[in-house]
XYZ file of C-alpha atoms in Angstrom:
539
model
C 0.945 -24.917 20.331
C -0.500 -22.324 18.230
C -1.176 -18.851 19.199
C -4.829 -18.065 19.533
C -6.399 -14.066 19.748
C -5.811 -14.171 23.362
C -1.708 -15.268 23.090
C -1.437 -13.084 21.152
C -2.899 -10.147 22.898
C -1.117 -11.737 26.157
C 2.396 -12.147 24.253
C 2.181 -8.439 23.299
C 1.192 -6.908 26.527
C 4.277 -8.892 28.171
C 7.007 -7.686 25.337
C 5.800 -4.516 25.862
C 6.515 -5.079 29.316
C 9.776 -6.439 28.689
C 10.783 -3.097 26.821
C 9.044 -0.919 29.398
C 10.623 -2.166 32.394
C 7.912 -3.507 34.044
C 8.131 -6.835 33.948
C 6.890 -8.395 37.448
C 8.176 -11.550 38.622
C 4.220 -13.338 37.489
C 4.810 -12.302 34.137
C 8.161 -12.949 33.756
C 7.467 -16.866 34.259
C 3.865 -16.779 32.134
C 6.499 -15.643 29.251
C 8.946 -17.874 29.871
C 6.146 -20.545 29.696
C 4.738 -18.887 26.336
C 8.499 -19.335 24.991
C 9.099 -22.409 25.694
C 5.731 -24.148 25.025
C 5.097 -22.516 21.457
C 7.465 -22.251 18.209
C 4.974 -19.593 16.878
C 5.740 -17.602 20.790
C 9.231 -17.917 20.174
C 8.728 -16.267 16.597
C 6.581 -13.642 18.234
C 9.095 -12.849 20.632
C 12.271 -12.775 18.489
C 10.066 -10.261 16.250
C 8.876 -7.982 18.611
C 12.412 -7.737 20.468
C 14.100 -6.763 17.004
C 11.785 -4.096 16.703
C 12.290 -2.656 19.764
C 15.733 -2.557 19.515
C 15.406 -1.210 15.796
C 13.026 1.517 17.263
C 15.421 2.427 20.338
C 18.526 2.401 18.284
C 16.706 5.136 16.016
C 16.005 7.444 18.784
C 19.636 6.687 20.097
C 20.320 8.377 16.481
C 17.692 11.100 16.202
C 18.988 12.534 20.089
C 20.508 15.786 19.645
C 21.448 17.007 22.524
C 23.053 15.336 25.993
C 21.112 12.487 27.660
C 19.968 13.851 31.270
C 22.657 13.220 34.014
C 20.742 10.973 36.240
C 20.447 12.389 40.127
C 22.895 11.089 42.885
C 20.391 9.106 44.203
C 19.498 6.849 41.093
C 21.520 4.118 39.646
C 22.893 3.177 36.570
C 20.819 -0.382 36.961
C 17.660 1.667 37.202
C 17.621 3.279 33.860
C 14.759 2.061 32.171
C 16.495 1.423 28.529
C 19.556 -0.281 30.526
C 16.728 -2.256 32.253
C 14.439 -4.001 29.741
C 17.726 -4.171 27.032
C 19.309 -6.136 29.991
C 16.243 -7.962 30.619
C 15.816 -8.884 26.583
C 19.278 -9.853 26.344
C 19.237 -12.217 29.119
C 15.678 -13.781 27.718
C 17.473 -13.638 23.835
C 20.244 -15.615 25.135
C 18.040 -18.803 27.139
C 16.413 -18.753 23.290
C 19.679 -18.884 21.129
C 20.207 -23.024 20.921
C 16.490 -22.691 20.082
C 17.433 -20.342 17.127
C 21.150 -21.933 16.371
C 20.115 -25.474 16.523
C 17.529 -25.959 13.554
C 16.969 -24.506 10.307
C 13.886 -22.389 10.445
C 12.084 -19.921 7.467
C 12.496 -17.063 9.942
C 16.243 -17.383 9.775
C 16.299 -17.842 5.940
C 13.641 -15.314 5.327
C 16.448 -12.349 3.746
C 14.690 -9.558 1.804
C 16.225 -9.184 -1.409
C 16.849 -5.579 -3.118
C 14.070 -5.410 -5.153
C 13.146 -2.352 -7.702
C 10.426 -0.216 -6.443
C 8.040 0.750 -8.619
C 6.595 4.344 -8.107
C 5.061 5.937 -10.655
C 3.942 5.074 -14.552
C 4.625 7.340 -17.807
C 1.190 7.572 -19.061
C 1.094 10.270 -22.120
C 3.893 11.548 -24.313
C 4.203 13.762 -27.480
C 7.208 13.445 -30.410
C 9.351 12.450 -27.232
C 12.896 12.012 -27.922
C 15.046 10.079 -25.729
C 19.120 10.007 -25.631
C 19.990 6.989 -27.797
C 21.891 5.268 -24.566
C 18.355 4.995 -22.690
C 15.482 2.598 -23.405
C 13.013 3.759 -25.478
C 9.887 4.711 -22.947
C 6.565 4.194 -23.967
C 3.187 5.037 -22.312
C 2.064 2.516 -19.879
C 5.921 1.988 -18.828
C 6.543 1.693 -15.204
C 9.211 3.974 -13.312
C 11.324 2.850 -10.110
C 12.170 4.355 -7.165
C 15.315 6.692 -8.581
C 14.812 6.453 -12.312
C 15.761 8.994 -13.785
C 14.396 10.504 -17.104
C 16.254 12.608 -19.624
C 14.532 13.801 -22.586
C 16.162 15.337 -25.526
C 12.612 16.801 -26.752
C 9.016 16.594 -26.918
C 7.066 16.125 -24.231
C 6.825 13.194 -21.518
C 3.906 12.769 -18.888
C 4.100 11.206 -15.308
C 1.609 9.574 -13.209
C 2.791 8.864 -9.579
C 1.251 6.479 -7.412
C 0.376 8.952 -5.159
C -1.998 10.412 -7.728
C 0.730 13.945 -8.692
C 0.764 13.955 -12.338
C 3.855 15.965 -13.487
C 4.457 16.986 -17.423
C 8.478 16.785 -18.183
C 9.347 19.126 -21.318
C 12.456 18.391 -22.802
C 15.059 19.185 -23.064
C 15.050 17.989 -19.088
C 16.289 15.875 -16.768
C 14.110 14.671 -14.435
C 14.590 12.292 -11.452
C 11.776 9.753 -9.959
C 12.311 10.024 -6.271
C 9.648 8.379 -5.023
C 5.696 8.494 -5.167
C 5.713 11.871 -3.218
C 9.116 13.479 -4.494
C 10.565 14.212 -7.836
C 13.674 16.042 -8.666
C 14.023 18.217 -11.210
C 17.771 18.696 -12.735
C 17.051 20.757 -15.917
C 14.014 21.293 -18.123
C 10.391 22.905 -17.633
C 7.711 20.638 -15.651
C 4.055 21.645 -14.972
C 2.498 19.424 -11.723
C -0.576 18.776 -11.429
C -1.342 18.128 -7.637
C -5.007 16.334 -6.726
C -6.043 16.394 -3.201
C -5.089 13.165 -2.364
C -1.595 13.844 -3.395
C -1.179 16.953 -1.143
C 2.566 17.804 0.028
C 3.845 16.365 -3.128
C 7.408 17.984 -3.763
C 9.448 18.593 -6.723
C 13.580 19.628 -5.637
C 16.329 21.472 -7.418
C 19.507 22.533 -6.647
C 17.933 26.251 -6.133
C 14.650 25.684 -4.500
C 12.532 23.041 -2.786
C 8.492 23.033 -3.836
C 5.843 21.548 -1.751
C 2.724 21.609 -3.169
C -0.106 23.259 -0.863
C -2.721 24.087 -3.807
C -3.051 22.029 -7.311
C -0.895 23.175 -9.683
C 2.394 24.883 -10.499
C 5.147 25.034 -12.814
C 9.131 25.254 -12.395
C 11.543 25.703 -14.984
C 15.464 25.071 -14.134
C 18.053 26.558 -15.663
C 21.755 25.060 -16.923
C 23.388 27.745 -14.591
C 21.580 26.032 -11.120
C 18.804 28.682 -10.462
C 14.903 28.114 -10.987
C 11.785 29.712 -11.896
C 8.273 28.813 -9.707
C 4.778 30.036 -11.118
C 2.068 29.094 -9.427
C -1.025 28.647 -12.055
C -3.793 27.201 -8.954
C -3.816 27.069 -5.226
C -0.703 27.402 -3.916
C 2.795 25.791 -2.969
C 5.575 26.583 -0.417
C 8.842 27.020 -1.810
C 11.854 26.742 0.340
C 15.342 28.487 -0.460
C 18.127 26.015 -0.916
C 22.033 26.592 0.246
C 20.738 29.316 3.359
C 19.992 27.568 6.563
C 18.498 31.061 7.804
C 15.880 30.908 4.846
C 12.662 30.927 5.718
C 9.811 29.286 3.304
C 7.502 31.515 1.044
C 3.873 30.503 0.339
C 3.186 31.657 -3.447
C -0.592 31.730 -4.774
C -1.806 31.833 -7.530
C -0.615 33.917 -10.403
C 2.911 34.601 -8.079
C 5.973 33.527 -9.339
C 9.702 33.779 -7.968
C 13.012 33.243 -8.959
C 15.678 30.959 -7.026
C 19.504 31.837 -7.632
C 22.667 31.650 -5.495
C 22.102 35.218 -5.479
C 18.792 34.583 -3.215
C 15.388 35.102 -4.200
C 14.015 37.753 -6.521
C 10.625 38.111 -8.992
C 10.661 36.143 -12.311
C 11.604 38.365 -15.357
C 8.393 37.653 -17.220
C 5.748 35.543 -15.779
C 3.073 36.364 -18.158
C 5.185 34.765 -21.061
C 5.528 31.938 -18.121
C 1.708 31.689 -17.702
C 1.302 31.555 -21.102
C 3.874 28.644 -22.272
C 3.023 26.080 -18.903
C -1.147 26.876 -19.710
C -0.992 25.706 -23.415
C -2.435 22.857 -23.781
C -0.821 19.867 -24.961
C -2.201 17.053 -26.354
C -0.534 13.375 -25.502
C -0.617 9.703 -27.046
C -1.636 7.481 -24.385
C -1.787 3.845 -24.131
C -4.873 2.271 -25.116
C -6.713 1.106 -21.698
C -9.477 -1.830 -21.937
C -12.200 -1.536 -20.352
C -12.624 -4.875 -18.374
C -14.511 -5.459 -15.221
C -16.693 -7.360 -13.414
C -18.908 -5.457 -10.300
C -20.650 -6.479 -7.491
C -22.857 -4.183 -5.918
C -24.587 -6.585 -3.368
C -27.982 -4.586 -3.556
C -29.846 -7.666 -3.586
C -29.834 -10.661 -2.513
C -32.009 -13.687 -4.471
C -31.661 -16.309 -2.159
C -27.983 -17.290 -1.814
C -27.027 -15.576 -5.062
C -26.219 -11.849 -5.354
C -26.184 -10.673 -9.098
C -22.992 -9.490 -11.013
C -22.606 -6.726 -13.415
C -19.907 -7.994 -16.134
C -17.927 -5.898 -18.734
C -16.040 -7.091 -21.265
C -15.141 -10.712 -19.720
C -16.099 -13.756 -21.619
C -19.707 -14.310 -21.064
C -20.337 -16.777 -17.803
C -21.604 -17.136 -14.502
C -19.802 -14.302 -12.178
C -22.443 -14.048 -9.686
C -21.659 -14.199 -5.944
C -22.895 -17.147 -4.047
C -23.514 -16.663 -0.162
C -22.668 -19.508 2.062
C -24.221 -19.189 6.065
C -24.738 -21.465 8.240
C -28.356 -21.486 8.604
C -31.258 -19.678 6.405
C -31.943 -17.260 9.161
C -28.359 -15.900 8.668
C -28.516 -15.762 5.446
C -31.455 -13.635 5.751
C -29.507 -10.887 7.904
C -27.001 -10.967 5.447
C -28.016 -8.139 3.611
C -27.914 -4.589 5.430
C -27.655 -1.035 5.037
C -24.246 -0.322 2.940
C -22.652 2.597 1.734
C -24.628 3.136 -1.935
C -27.687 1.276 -1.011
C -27.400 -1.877 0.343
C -24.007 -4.154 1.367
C -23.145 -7.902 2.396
C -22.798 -8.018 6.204
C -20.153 -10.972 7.193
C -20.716 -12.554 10.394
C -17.710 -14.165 11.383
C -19.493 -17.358 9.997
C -20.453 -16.978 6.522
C -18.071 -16.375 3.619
C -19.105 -16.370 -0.160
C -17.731 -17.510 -3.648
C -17.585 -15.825 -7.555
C -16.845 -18.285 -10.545
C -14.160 -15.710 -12.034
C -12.705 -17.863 -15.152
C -8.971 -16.708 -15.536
C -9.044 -15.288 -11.751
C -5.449 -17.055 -11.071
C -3.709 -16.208 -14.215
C -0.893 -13.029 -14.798
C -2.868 -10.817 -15.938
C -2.791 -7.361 -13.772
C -6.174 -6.433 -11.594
C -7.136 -3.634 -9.471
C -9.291 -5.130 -7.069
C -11.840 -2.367 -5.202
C -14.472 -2.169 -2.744
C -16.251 -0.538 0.575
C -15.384 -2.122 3.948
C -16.610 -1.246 7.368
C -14.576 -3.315 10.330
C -16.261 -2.963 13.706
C -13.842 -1.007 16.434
C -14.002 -4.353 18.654
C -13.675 -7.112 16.037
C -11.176 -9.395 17.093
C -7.941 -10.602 15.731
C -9.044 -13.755 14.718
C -11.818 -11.380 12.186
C -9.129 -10.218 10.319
C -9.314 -12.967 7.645
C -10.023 -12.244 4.997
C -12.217 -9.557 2.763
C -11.085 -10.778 -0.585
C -9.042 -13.325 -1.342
C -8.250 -16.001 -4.791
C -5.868 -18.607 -5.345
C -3.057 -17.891 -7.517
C -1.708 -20.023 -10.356
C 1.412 -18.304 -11.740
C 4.942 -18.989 -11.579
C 5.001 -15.805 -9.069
C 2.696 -16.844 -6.897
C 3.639 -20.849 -6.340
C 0.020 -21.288 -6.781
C -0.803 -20.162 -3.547
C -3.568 -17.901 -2.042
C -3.626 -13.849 -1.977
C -5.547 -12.475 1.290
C -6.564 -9.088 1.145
C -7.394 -8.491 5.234
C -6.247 -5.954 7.768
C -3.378 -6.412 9.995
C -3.331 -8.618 12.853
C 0.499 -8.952 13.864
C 1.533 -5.665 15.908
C 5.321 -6.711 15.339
C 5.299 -6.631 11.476
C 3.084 -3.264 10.979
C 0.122 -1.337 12.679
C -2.556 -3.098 13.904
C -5.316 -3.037 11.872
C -4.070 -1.896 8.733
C -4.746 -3.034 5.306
C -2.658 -6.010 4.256
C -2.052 -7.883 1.037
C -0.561 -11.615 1.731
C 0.908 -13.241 -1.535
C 3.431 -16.095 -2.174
C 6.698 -14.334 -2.095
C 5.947 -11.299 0.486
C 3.287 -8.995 1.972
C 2.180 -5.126 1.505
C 1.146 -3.427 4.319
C -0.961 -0.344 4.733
C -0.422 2.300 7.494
C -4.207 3.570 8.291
C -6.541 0.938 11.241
C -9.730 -0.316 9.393
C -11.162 -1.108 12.722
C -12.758 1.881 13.773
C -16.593 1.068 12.712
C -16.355 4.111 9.782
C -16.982 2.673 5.730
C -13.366 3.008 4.116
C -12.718 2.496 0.099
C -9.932 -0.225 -0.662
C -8.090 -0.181 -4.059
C -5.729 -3.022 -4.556
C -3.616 -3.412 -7.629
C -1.740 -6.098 -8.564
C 0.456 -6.305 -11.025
C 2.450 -9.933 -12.222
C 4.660 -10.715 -14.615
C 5.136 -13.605 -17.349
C 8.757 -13.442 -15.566
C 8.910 -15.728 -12.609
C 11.929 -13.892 -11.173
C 10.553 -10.437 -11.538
C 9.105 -8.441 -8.347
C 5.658 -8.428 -7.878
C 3.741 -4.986 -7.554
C 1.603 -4.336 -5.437
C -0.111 -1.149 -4.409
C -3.008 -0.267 -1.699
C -4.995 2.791 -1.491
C -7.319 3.902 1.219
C -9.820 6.441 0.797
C -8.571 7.456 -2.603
C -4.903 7.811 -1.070
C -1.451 6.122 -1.984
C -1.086 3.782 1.496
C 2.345 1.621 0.117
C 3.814 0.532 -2.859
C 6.926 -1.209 -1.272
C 6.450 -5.326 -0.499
C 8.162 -7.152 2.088
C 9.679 -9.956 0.742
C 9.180 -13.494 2.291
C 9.243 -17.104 1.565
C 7.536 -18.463 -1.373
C 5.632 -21.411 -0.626
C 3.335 -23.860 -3.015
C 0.055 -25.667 -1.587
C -0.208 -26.995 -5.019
C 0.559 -30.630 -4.104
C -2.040 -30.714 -1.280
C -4.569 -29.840 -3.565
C -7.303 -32.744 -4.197
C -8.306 -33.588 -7.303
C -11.081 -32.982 -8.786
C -11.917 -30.724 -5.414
C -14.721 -27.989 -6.019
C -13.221 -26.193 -3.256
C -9.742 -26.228 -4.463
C -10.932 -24.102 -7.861
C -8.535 -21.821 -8.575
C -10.818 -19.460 -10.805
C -12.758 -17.942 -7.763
C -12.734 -15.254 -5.839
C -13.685 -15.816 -2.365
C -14.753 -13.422 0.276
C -14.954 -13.279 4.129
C -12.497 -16.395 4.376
C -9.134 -17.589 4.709
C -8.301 -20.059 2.039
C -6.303 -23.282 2.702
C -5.296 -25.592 -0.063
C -8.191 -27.175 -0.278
C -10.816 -24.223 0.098
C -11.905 -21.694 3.154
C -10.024 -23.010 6.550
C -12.018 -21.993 9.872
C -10.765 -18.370 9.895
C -13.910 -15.526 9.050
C -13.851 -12.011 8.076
C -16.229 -9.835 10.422
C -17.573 -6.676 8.629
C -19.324 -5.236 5.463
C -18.696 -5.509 2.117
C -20.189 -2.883 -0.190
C -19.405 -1.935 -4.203
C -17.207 -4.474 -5.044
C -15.300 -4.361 -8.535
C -12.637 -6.233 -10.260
C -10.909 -4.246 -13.204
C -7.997 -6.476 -15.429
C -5.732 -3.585 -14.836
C -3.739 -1.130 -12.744
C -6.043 1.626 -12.407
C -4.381 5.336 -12.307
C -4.879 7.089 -8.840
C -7.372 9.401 -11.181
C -9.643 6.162 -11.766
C -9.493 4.781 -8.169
C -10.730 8.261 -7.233
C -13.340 8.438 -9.851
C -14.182 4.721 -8.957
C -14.769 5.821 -5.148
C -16.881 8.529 -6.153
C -19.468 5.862 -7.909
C -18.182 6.573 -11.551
C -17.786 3.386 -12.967
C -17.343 4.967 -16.769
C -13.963 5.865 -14.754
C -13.816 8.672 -18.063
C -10.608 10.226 -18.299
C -10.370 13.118 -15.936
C -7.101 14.609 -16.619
C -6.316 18.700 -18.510
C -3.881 17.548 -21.143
């Protein structure tokens, strides 16, 4: 059988149990009857016990001091993590022919070591790099641990958490991730945006978190570093002194990080002046490509688009309810004038030619999930069918988190052919949020597939899961209307065929579709109503 929203509310509450401890004899047969009557149960349970385990062994690990000796009057049996990992066991083990005995995606589903994409190089000037490396150009993309040496000139990053960080060589710079950078040798200036806060750039001498907007290191050949803090202000903790305490510098301060410990900067005027020059980059060339929908109005079933640079044709977004008096009610209150209220019956279409092709797409809007809208509501607030070696031709949901096992409930999710991204703030809480997707493919039908989700202007993940790739491309009909792959679709979970029963409950408001990866500097801009999305960056 499959699991409807009540299983799977039911299913949780009793694993929970399970781990707790507190399984009574009632629910201990109600799960066995789950397990055995249901494949997708089984799946549930398997998930939710690895987890568990996962989570306990971790606090096994993070326990620094001696476990409590239990009192004279308790028993070993009676110790709650001895208790439900008994329990688990024992329930694991009834389930193992049921795992051993059949081939199953769950069991094949590895996650391969994919690169991780975390930040771009967007600007350089007369940049020189070692002959052994590839030649980096603007728009390049930079992985998790990349690390940048450059012989001269000057080299600007963009992380996807929205820090922009100028390398001046000669440097050596390492790509930690989208909220850490280490610097090895070189000068740097950071520039730190709000969304970005508690961004961090290491050296040997002297960790920085940034606290303000902007500062500047410089790190020597001998190990020690120079901070200057040019705005706000950053925290800068010692390295190689366990008693060290952090200092907070403002702005205008500046301090020196040695073996020797911690002393003022020999000249930080001549500092000042050298990171507040400005510099002037070559960037790539960005188009300027979209299509909008801002669902003020409503002329009958259609709701107008606003279309830049796309081939002329007919983008406009059709509204399909199940009666005219819906349809009327469709249009409410949004967060710029007015947005496109979703039911949990209706769902609507856009003729988007070229929708399921490679190219890359940013895909933005306003969303506003009631606090009590149910599991099954979570599908789906935008969603197209792909057509591209990475994608098996198969649909991409972007929806919020229904399975508790795989991520928090709630959370923005991006489903794909191939694997899933997963957010970590819950939608549901009745409050207008701004989503920024972007997706990023590749002619390269091996190659990873990027994807990156922002909420309220802020980097939520740009890691994927990796899963099974699947193809509904043979149980497509011909010549179906439905089964059009150039269409974006929204409020609805698409099948191979067109929507399936599933409905998206909420508001849609300001919805745009860009035919590239935005910067974190344009999703903000975009959230703040500024479609021009004009270049806000101090070179």
């Amino acid at each position: 059988m499959s699991l409807s929203d009540r299983d799977i509310l039911e299913l949780n509450e009793l694993c929970d149990a399970t781990v707790e401890g507190t399984l009574t004899a009632a629910q201990r047969v109600r799960l066995e009857q789950l397990l055995a009557d249901s494949e997708d149960a089984r799946r549930y349970y398997v998930k939710a016990m690895d987890l568990s385990a996962s989570l306990g062994q971790y606090a096994g690990e993070m326990q620094m001091e001696a476990a409590d000796v239990p009192s004279s009057g308790t028993h070993l049996w009676e110790s709650k993590s001895v208790r439900w990992a008994a329990l688990a066991a024992a329930l694991a083990l009834t389930f193992t022919w049921w795992l051993t005995s059949r081939p199953t995606d769950l069991a094949k589903s590895i996650s391969a070591d994919l690169p991780e994409y975390v930040a771009r190089l967007t600007g350089t000037k007369d940049a020189v790099w070692p002959p052994a490396a590839a030649e980096l150009a603007p728009g390049d993309f930079l992985r998790r641990g990349q690390r940048l040496s450059l012989k001269s000139g000057f080299a600007e990053v963009t992380f996807d958490s929205g820090a922009i960080v100028l390398l001046e060589g000669p440097a050596v710079f390492d790509v930690t991730s989208a909220w850490d950078a280490t610097l090895l040798r070189g000068a740097i200036k950071a520039n730190v945006p709000s969304q970005a806060l508690g961004f961090r750039v290491s050296n040997r001498a002297v960790e920085v978190i940034d606290i303000g907007t902007e500062f500047s290191m410089f790190a020597d050949d001998r190990g020690g570093a120079d901070v200057l803090v040019l705005k706000g202000e950053v925290e800068a903790m010692p390295s190689g002194d366990e008693d060290s305490e952090a200092i907070v510098l403002q702005a205008n301060e500046s301090r020196r990080f040695a073996r020797a410990g911690v002393t003022v900067s020999e000249d930080p005027a001549q500092m000042r002046a050298r990171f507040s020059a400005r510099v002037p980059l070559e960037r790539q060339s960005d188009s300027v490509r979209y299509v909008q929908w801002s669902f003020d109005e409503l002329q009958g079933k259609i709701s107008p688009a606003k279309v830049a640079g796309f081939p002329l044709g007919d983008y406009h977004v059709k509204l399909i309810a199940p009666s005219p008096s819906v349809r009327h009610t469709a249009l409410v209150d949004g967060f710029r004038q007015k947005a496109l209220r979703f039911e949990g019956l209706s769902f609507a279409r856009a003729e988007f030619p070229g929708l399921s092709g490679n190219f890359p797409r940013t895909i933005a809007f306003w969303v506003k999930v009631p606090n009590d809208s149910p599991l099954s509501g979570a599908y789906s607030m935008v969603a197209w069918r792909g057509d591209a070696d990475q994608l098996a031709s198969r649909p991409v949901h972007i929806g919020w988190n229904r399975q508790p096992t795989e991520g928090p409930l709630g959370a923005i999710r991006t489903d794909f052919s191939g694997g899933h991204a997963m957010g970590t703030t819950p939608l549901r809480d009745g409050r207008w949020h701004h989503i920024a997707v972007i997706f990023l493919l590749s002619d390269d039908p091996t190659a990873p597939v990027q994807v990156k989700q922002y909420v309220d202007g802020r980097l939520e993940s740009n890691a994927v899961t990796s899963g099974p790739k699947r193809s509904v491309r043979g149980n497509v009909r011909a010549n179906d209307n439905l089964s059009g792959s150039d269409r974006l679709w929204l409020g609805c979970r698409l099948g191979a065929v067109g929507p399936k029963k599933e409905r998206f409950l909420g508001e849609i408001d300001e919805l745009v579709v860009w035919d590239r990866g935005l910067e974190p500097v344009e999703i903000v801009a975009l959230m703040d109503g500024h479609m021009t999305l004009a270049t806000q960056r101090a070179d």
